PDB file of C-alpha atoms in Angstrom:
ATOM      1  CA  MET A   1      89.214 115.489  95.887  1.00  0.00           C
ATOM      2  CA  THR A   2      86.494 116.174  98.423  1.00  0.00           C
ATOM      3  CA  TYR A   3      85.389 113.884 101.211  1.00  0.00           C
ATOM      4  CA  GLY A   4      82.009 113.441  99.485  1.00  0.00           C
ATOM      5  CA  GLU A   5      83.620 112.482  96.166  1.00  0.00           C
ATOM      6  CA  ALA A   6      85.866 109.988  97.941  1.00  0.00           C
ATOM      7  CA  LYS A   7      82.879 108.414  99.748  1.00  0.00           C
ATOM      8  CA  THR A   8      81.029 108.082  96.451  1.00  0.00           C
ATOM      9  CA  ARG A   9      84.048 106.409  94.832  1.00  0.00           C
ATOM     10  CA  VAL A  10      84.375 103.939  97.715  1.00  0.00           C
ATOM     11  CA  LEU A  11      80.705 102.979  97.489  1.00  0.00           C
ATOM     12  CA  LYS A  12      80.938 102.565  93.701  1.00  0.00           C
ATOM     13  CA  LEU A  13      84.104 100.507  94.087  1.00  0.00           C
ATOM     14  CA  MET A  14      82.251  98.163  96.448  1.00  0.00           C
ATOM     15  CA  ASP A  15      79.131  98.278  94.232  1.00  0.00           C
ATOM     16  CA  GLU A  16      77.072  99.629  97.151  1.00  0.00           C
ATOM     17  CA  LEU A  17      74.333 101.733  95.592  1.00  0.00           C
ATOM     18  CA  LYS A  18      72.161 101.765  98.731  1.00  0.00           C
ATOM     19  CA  PRO A  19      74.520 101.195 101.672  1.00  0.00           C
ATOM     20  CA  LYS A  20      73.122 100.314 105.070  1.00  0.00           C
ATOM     21  CA  SER A  21      73.450 102.822 107.888  1.00  0.00           C
ATOM     22  CA  ASP A  22      75.889 100.568 109.759  1.00  0.00           C
ATOM     23  CA  LEU A  23      78.300 100.920 106.836  1.00  0.00           C
ATOM     24  CA  THR A  24      77.845 104.662 106.322  1.00  0.00           C
ATOM     25  CA  GLY A  25      78.328 105.208 110.054  1.00  0.00           C
ATOM     26  CA  LYS A  26      81.749 103.563 109.870  1.00  0.00           C
ATOM     27  CA  LEU A  27      83.007 105.523 106.859  1.00  0.00           C
ATOM     28  CA  PRO A  28      84.171 108.682 108.699  1.00  0.00           C
ATOM     29  CA  GLY A  29      86.397 106.650 111.030  1.00  0.00           C
ATOM     30  CA  PHE A  30      87.804 104.619 108.160  1.00  0.00           C
ATOM     31  CA  PHE A  31      88.526 107.777 106.127  1.00  0.00           C
ATOM     32  CA  ASP A  32      90.175 109.424 109.128  1.00  0.00           C
ATOM     33  CA  ALA A  33      92.437 106.436 109.799  1.00  0.00           C
ATOM     34  CA  GLY A  34      93.198 105.984 106.104  1.00  0.00           C
ATOM     35  CA  GLN A  35      94.096 109.607 105.493  1.00  0.00           C
ATOM     36  CA  LYS A  36      96.356 109.705 108.565  1.00  0.00           C
ATOM     37  CA  GLU A  37      98.152 106.497 107.572  1.00  0.00           C
ATOM     38  CA  VAL A  38      98.608 107.498 103.938  1.00  0.00           C
ATOM     39  CA  ALA A  39      99.924 110.922 105.036  1.00  0.00           C
ATOM     40  CA  LEU A  40     102.866 109.109 106.652  1.00  0.00           C
ATOM     41  CA  TYR A  41     103.881 107.773 103.220  1.00  0.00           C
ATOM     42  CA  CYS A  42     102.980 110.865 101.215  1.00  0.00           C
ATOM     43  CA  PRO A  43     103.480 113.803 103.617  1.00  0.00           C
ATOM     44  CA  ILE A  44     101.354 116.926 103.748  1.00  0.00           C
ATOM     45  CA  TRP A  45     103.799 119.857 103.777  1.00  0.00           C
ATOM     46  CA  ARG A  46     102.834 123.250 105.155  1.00  0.00           C
ATOM     47  CA  THR A  47     104.639 126.430 106.118  1.00  0.00           C
ATOM     48  CA  ARG A  48     104.209 128.883 108.955  1.00  0.00           C
ATOM     49  CA  GLU A  49     105.635 132.372 109.157  1.00  0.00           C
ATOM     50  CA  TYR A  50     107.228 133.577 112.391  1.00  0.00           C
ATOM     51  CA  GLU A  51     107.826 137.240 113.097  1.00  0.00           C
ATOM     52  CA  ALA A  52     110.063 138.633 115.839  1.00  0.00           C
ATOM     53  CA  ASP A  53     107.167 138.805 118.301  1.00  0.00           C
ATOM     54  CA  THR A  54     105.609 135.417 117.406  1.00  0.00           C
ATOM     55  CA  PRO A  55     105.922 132.747 120.125  1.00  0.00           C
ATOM     56  CA  ARG A  56     108.382 130.049 119.076  1.00  0.00           C
ATOM     57  CA  VAL A  57     105.991 127.088 119.300  1.00  0.00           C
ATOM     58  CA  LEU A  58     105.264 124.452 116.694  1.00  0.00           C
ATOM     59  CA  PRO A  59     101.873 124.592 114.950  1.00  0.00           C
ATOM     60  CA  GLU A  60      99.228 122.301 116.462  1.00  0.00           C
ATOM     61  CA  ASP A  61      99.025 120.216 113.283  1.00  0.00           C
ATOM     62  CA  CYS A  62     102.813 119.707 113.130  1.00  0.00           C
ATOM     63  CA  LEU A  63     103.776 116.069 112.916  1.00  0.00           C
ATOM     64  CA  GLU A  64     107.452 116.730 112.273  1.00  0.00           C
ATOM     65  CA  PRO A  65     109.411 119.907 111.540  1.00  0.00           C
ATOM     66  CA  GLY A  66     111.244 119.968 108.229  1.00  0.00           C
ATOM     67  CA  ALA A  67     113.328 123.098 107.808  1.00  0.00           C
ATOM     68  CA  VAL A  68     113.724 126.702 108.900  1.00  0.00           C
ATOM     69  CA  LEU A  69     114.039 129.168 106.038  1.00  0.00           C
ATOM     70  CA  ALA A  70     115.210 132.777 106.325  1.00  0.00           C
ATOM     71  CA  ALA A  71     115.507 135.104 103.345  1.00  0.00           C
ATOM     72  CA  GLY A  72     114.675 132.192 101.048  1.00  0.00           C
ATOM     73  CA  LYS A  73     117.542 129.985 102.253  1.00  0.00           C
ATOM     74  CA  VAL A  74     117.533 126.948 104.525  1.00  0.00           C
ATOM     75  CA  VAL A  75     119.037 127.936 107.857  1.00  0.00           C
ATOM     76  CA  CYS A  76     118.590 124.571 109.559  1.00  0.00           C
ATOM     77  CA  SER A  77     116.775 121.318 108.963  1.00  0.00           C
ATOM     78  CA  TRP A  78     115.658 118.351 110.984  1.00  0.00           C
ATOM     79  CA  PRO A  79     116.919 115.834 112.071  1.00  0.00           C
ATOM     80  CA  GLN A  80     120.441 117.324 111.738  1.00  0.00           C
ATOM     81  CA  GLY A  81     120.851 118.637 115.247  1.00  0.00           C
ATOM     82  CA  ARG A  82     118.253 120.103 117.562  1.00  0.00           C
ATOM     83  CA  SER A  83     119.548 123.416 118.906  1.00  0.00           C
ATOM     84  CA  TRP A  84     120.034 126.466 116.706  1.00  0.00           C
ATOM     85  CA  GLU A  85     119.907 130.193 116.994  1.00  0.00           C
ATOM     86  CA  LEU A  86     116.725 131.042 115.141  1.00  0.00           C
ATOM     87  CA  PRO A  87     116.601 134.275 113.156  1.00  0.00           C
ATOM     88  CA  GLU A  88     114.126 136.960 114.223  1.00  0.00           C
ATOM     89  CA  THR A  89     111.840 136.273 111.257  1.00  0.00           C
ATOM     90  CA  PHE A  90     111.705 132.930 109.491  1.00  0.00           C
ATOM     91  CA  THR A  91     109.464 130.394 107.814  1.00  0.00           C
ATOM     92  CA  LEU A  92     109.006 126.913 109.233  1.00  0.00           C
ATOM     93  CA  ARG A  93     108.352 124.139 106.722  1.00  0.00           C
ATOM     94  CA  TYR A  94     106.766 121.148 108.440  1.00  0.00           C
ATOM     95  CA  GLN A  95     105.004 117.852 107.859  1.00  0.00           C
ATOM     96  CA  ALA A  96     101.385 118.273 108.948  1.00  0.00           C
ATOM     97  CA  ARG A  97      98.822 115.905 110.400  1.00  0.00           C
ATOM     98  CA  PRO A  98      95.591 115.841 108.403  1.00  0.00           C
ATOM     99  CA  LYS A  99      92.426 117.151 110.077  1.00  0.00           C
ATOM    100  CA  THR A 100      90.278 114.565 111.813  1.00  0.00           C
ATOM    101  CA  ILE A 101      87.322 113.323 109.783  1.00  0.00           C
ATOM    102  CA  THR A 102      84.171 112.839 111.855  1.00  0.00           C
ATOM    103  CA  GLU A 103      80.449 112.325 111.264  1.00  0.00           C
ATOM    104  CA  SER A 104      80.049 116.100 111.100  1.00  0.00           C
ATOM    105  CA  THR A 105      82.688 116.585 108.383  1.00  0.00           C
ATOM    106  CA  SER A 106      81.135 118.299 105.373  1.00  0.00           C
ATOM    107  CA  GLU A 107      80.913 116.427 102.076  1.00  0.00           C
ATOM    108  CA  SER A 108      82.593 119.420 100.411  1.00  0.00           C
ATOM    109  CA  GLU A 109      85.621 119.286 102.736  1.00  0.00           C
ATOM    110  CA  PRO A 110      88.708 118.433 100.661  1.00  0.00           C
ATOM    111  CA  LEU A 111      90.880 115.500 101.655  1.00  0.00           C
ATOM    112  CA  GLU A 112      94.238 116.872 102.710  1.00  0.00           C
ATOM    113  CA  VAL A 113      96.364 114.280 100.935  1.00  0.00           C
ATOM    114  CA  SER A 114      97.364 114.686  97.284  1.00  0.00           C
ATOM    115  CA  GLU A 115      95.253 113.280  94.423  1.00  0.00           C
ATOM    116  CA  GLU A 116      97.600 110.284  94.040  1.00  0.00           C
ATOM    117  CA  ALA A 117      97.414 109.583  97.758  1.00  0.00           C
ATOM    118  CA  ALA A 118      93.608 109.962  97.787  1.00  0.00           C
ATOM    119  CA  GLN A 119      93.339 106.823  95.650  1.00  0.00           C
ATOM    120  CA  ALA A 120      95.221 104.893  98.342  1.00  0.00           C
ATOM    121  CA  VAL A 121      92.834 106.262 100.990  1.00  0.00           C
ATOM    122  CA  ILE A 122      89.855 105.075  98.917  1.00  0.00           C
ATOM    123  CA  LEU A 123      91.336 101.576  98.645  1.00  0.00           C
ATOM    124  CA  TYR A 124      92.063 101.546 102.391  1.00  0.00           C
ATOM    125  CA  VAL A 125      88.452 102.451 103.199  1.00  0.00           C
ATOM    126  CA  ALA A 126      87.101  99.833 100.778  1.00  0.00           C
ATOM    127  CA  ALA A 127      89.322  97.186 102.399  1.00  0.00           C
ATOM    128  CA  LYS A 128      88.236  98.192 105.924  1.00  0.00           C
ATOM    129  CA  CYS A 129      84.570  97.957 104.889  1.00  0.00           C
ATOM    130  CA  GLN A 130      85.153  94.370 103.736  1.00  0.00           C
ATOM    131  CA  GLU A 131      87.458  93.330 106.580  1.00  0.00           C
ATOM    132  CA  MET A 132      84.816  91.599 108.724  1.00  0.00           C
ATOM    133  CA  GLU A 133      82.879  89.959 105.893  1.00  0.00           C
ATOM    134  CA  HIS A 134      82.661  86.180 105.743  1.00  0.00           C
ATOM    135  CA  ASP A 135      83.962  86.108 102.157  1.00  0.00           C
ATOM    136  CA  GLN A 136      87.449  87.601 102.430  1.00  0.00           C
ATOM    137  CA  ARG A 137      88.181  87.794  98.686  1.00  0.00           C
ATOM    138  CA  PHE A 138      87.060  91.415  98.375  1.00  0.00           C
ATOM    139  CA  PHE A 139      89.022  92.456 101.460  1.00  0.00           C
ATOM    140  CA  GLN A 140      92.151  90.724 100.170  1.00  0.00           C
ATOM    141  CA  ASN A 141      91.801  92.348  96.765  1.00  0.00           C
ATOM    142  CA  PHE A 142      91.243  95.887  98.082  1.00  0.00           C
ATOM    143  CA  PHE A 143      93.981  95.526 100.700  1.00  0.00           C
ATOM    144  CA  ALA A 144      96.487  94.266  98.101  1.00  0.00           C
ATOM    145  CA  GLU A 145      95.638  97.227  95.852  1.00  0.00           C
ATOM    146  CA  TYR A 146      96.027  99.567  98.837  1.00  0.00           C
ATOM    147  CA  GLN A 147      99.465  98.145  99.639  1.00  0.00           C
ATOM    148  CA  GLY A 148     100.474  98.550  95.986  1.00  0.00           C
ATOM    149  CA  ALA A 149      99.317 102.181  96.049  1.00  0.00           C
ATOM    150  CA  LEU A 150     101.359 102.777  99.233  1.00  0.00           C
ATOM    151  CA  ALA A 151     104.419 101.203  97.632  1.00  0.00           C
ATOM    152  CA  ASN A 152     104.032 103.531  94.654  1.00  0.00           C
ATOM    153  CA  LEU A 153     103.741 106.542  96.962  1.00  0.00           C
ATOM    154  CA  SER A 154     106.647 105.612  99.236  1.00  0.00           C
ATOM    155  CA  ASP A 155     109.246 105.142  96.519  1.00  0.00           C
ATOM    156  CA  ARG A 156     108.788 108.551  94.915  1.00  0.00           C
ATOM    157  CA  VAL A 157     111.874 110.731  95.050  1.00  0.00           C
ATOM    158  CA  ALA A 158     111.205 114.153  96.554  1.00  0.00           C
ATOM    159  CA  GLY A 159     113.121 116.541  94.297  1.00  0.00           C
ATOM    160  CA  ALA A 160     116.644 116.390  92.979  1.00  0.00           C
ATOM    161  CA  ALA A 161     119.212 114.769  95.252  1.00  0.00           C
ATOM    162  CA  TYR A 162     122.191 116.502  93.619  1.00  0.00           C
ATOM    163  CA  VAL A 163     122.724 118.546  90.496  1.00  0.00           C
ATOM    164  CA  ILE A 164     126.034 118.083  88.712  1.00  0.00           C
ATOM    165  CA  PRO A 165     127.362 121.340  87.267  1.00  0.00           C
ATOM    166  CA  ALA A 166     127.854 121.369  83.472  1.00  0.00           C
ATOM    167  CA  GLU A 167     131.623 121.947  83.695  1.00  0.00           C
ATOM    168  CA  ILE A 168     132.205 118.623  85.498  1.00  0.00           C
ATOM    169  CA  ASP A 169     132.892 115.584  83.282  1.00  0.00           C
ATOM    170  CA  ILE A 170     131.405 112.317  84.427  1.00  0.00           C
TER     171      ILE A 170
END
């Protein structure tokens, strides 16, 4: 989903067909904060290749390293220990920070969170837009929906925990 599509969905959700400039000026900051918060619950995973002559520094967008892979196998993973002998060439899998959304962010720029997580970002932005209103019912509704979306994102299991071989009887 693009930033422009997400903005349109927020405005439709709030039934704002002709929003005032004070509201549209706040949207980039709300989207930035929302995307960064939701990314903590539903991580953005990226990889970076390191060759023998590549400096051994973490990427600028790295929030937390995940694992070092060499020849398709996990050599080491965080947080199990902190000092390893790294192979000459390897791939780093890491949790990334989303790019900052500003006033100059293009409408066609995709949100960096997944489609499921983008819905939570939309609800977050809608809640923030209603936060300072005198009638708090809309804020409470959007914020409750946002918290429900976060709960749904945070309890997802990431892959299989253990596979039992067929020859073992349970």
